[in-house]
């Protein structure tokens, strides 16, 4: 049986889970008893509150707690993973033994010394939601409902969503690291539907991030509701969009979802290790115009994708992905970094204790350029201005996408004119990067409410970009003739 010792007493497992550090050491020992190159134990305790208001009534009100731990063993390219919701030594060791079955390379004695590591502090919370009562939370929803409903008689439906959560994680690795983090999250969203003369349009607005309730003091529920209602009413006058290839201007902030989905996923290391990404084996190649620089960073304070540590115990920094059009690197978790002989970038993330980590984005963004947004708009004789998207379909390995714009406008003779309806943007991320010919100086982050799905796991992410011009992109509209 491998022997594992713990040098430091009074570790946080005791505080949160009642599991002595000596027991965690035994679990790591069990995980490596059958061989394996690496093992870790991940604890998670999550407390959340969720409220949904619709038709002027609270339809959902839930408060919950989830608690569990997962044990992972890596042996070459193989990963063994098992989890338990019973945090006893017996159950943890059973999970460790199950995970270890994948690593049948012969038993060995491994001595590990766990030492607690310091992490940065990237979440500055002024008003913890935990100190607010249910009535205060519900008042945010009712304020938004009243303002959106009263905005215009054509507003027929209002849906308000509120969620706060606090996630405690602790990670112990066979490399001897012991890391813990407490991750707050807040999200407030208003959806509206306006109807008139047979037309039906949706409005959408929200704010979120690793904040406390101070976020809703700065961006009030009334303000968010008004924005959602205004958009839905404005789009009732939208005209049919011209179809065909056209010059496209993406606004700053929200459209960065296109960069995230159609480009960012292709830069995650697992797709490149498996050679399924359009960017595989292309480090050093020119993959975009020299105006394009893209990074991923979990180091920004309070953004939705910001983290003090990833879910493998690595502190993320600022990872250069594409610099002035040249591919510089990928986003790595520990497994991909080991197999690709690279250094992990702190992008090993997971939805919760029942999942093992995989390479995921944190806050992915395009760096600003030199043009003002006014210069970019005035340079377009005829084209499309896309301000936000409602959804779409993306093949995240090759970047092929179909995005539906929830807010878009016609550009005519250098000016933004009529709102457009049923606009879809069709293309692929790698090609779009070669058509970016103007980049604005007005960088903005998104609204902080995005969740990224991959491999059946959802994780919170942030994204940002300045206004950019794309020389030509296929637009799926309803009116012929661009």
Coordinates of N, CA and C in Angstrom, one line a residue, residues 263 267 279 282-296 318-330 365-367 433:
X263 N -14.0 30.1 -32.7 CA -12.6 30.2 -32.7 C -12.0 29.6 -31.4
X267 N -9.2 26.1 -30.2 CA -7.9 26.4 -29.6 C -7.7 25.7 -28.2
X279 N -7.2 24.1 -36.1 CA -5.9 24.7 -35.7 C -4.8 23.7 -35.3
X282 N -0.7 23.8 -36.1 CA -0.5 25.0 -36.8 C 0.2 26.2 -36.0
X283 N 0.7 25.8 -34.8 CA 1.4 26.9 -34.0 C 2.5 27.5 -34.9
X284 N 2.5 28.8 -34.9 CA 3.5 29.5 -35.7 C 3.0 29.9 -37.1
X285 N 1.8 29.3 -37.5 CA 1.2 29.7 -38.8 C 0.5 31.0 -38.7
X286 N 0.3 31.7 -39.8 CA -0.5 32.8 -39.8 C -1.9 32.3 -40.1
X287 N -2.8 32.6 -39.1 CA -4.2 32.1 -39.2 C -5.2 33.2 -39.2
X288 N -4.8 34.4 -39.2 CA -5.7 35.6 -39.2 C -5.0 36.8 -39.7
X289 N -5.7 37.9 -39.9 CA -5.0 39.1 -40.3 C -4.2 39.6 -39.2
X290 N -3.3 40.4 -39.4 CA -2.4 40.9 -38.4 C -3.1 41.8 -37.4
X291 N -4.3 42.2 -37.7 CA -5.1 43.0 -36.7 C -5.7 42.2 -35.6
X292 N -5.6 40.8 -35.7 CA -6.3 39.9 -34.8 C -5.3 39.4 -33.7
X293 N -5.6 39.8 -32.4 CA -4.9 39.2 -31.3 C -6.0 38.7 -30.3
X294 N -5.9 37.4 -30.0 CA -6.9 36.7 -29.1 C -6.2 36.1 -27.9
X295 N -6.7 36.3 -26.7 CA -6.2 35.8 -25.5 C -7.3 35.1 -24.7
X296 N -6.9 34.3 -23.7 CA -7.8 33.8 -22.7 C -7.2 34.0 -21.3
X318 N -2.6 34.9 -18.2 CA -3.0 35.5 -19.4 C -2.4 34.7 -20.6
X319 N -3.2 33.9 -21.3 CA -2.7 33.0 -22.3 C -2.8 33.6 -23.7
X320 N -1.7 33.8 -24.3 CA -1.8 34.3 -25.7 C -2.1 33.1 -26.6
X321 N -3.2 33.3 -27.4 CA -3.6 32.3 -28.3 C -3.2 32.7 -29.8
X322 N -3.6 33.8 -30.2 CA -3.3 34.4 -31.5 C -2.7 35.8 -31.3
X323 N -1.5 36.0 -31.8 CA -0.9 37.3 -31.7 C -0.6 37.9 -33.1
X324 N -1.3 39.0 -33.3 CA -1.1 39.7 -34.6 C -1.3 38.7 -35.8
X325 N -2.3 37.9 -35.7 CA -2.6 36.9 -36.7 C -1.9 35.6 -36.7
X326 N -0.9 35.5 -35.8 CA -0.1 34.2 -35.8 C -0.5 33.4 -34.6
X327 N -0.7 32.1 -34.9 CA -1.2 31.1 -33.8 C 0.0 30.9 -32.8
X328 N -0.2 31.2 -31.6 CA 0.9 31.1 -30.6 C 0.7 29.9 -29.6
X329 N -0.5 29.5 -29.3 CA -0.6 28.4 -28.4 C -2.1 28.0 -28.2
X330 N -2.2 27.0 -27.3 CA -3.6 26.4 -27.0 C -3.8 26.6 -25.5
X365 N -11.0 36.7 -25.2 CA -11.2 38.1 -25.7 C -10.3 38.4 -26.9
X366 N -10.8 39.3 -27.7 CA -10.0 39.9 -28.8 C -9.5 41.3 -28.4
X367 N -8.2 41.5 -28.5 CA -7.6 42.8 -28.1 C -8.1 44.0 -29.0
X433 N -11.5 34.9 -39.4 CA -10.3 35.6 -38.8 C -9.5 36.2 -40.0

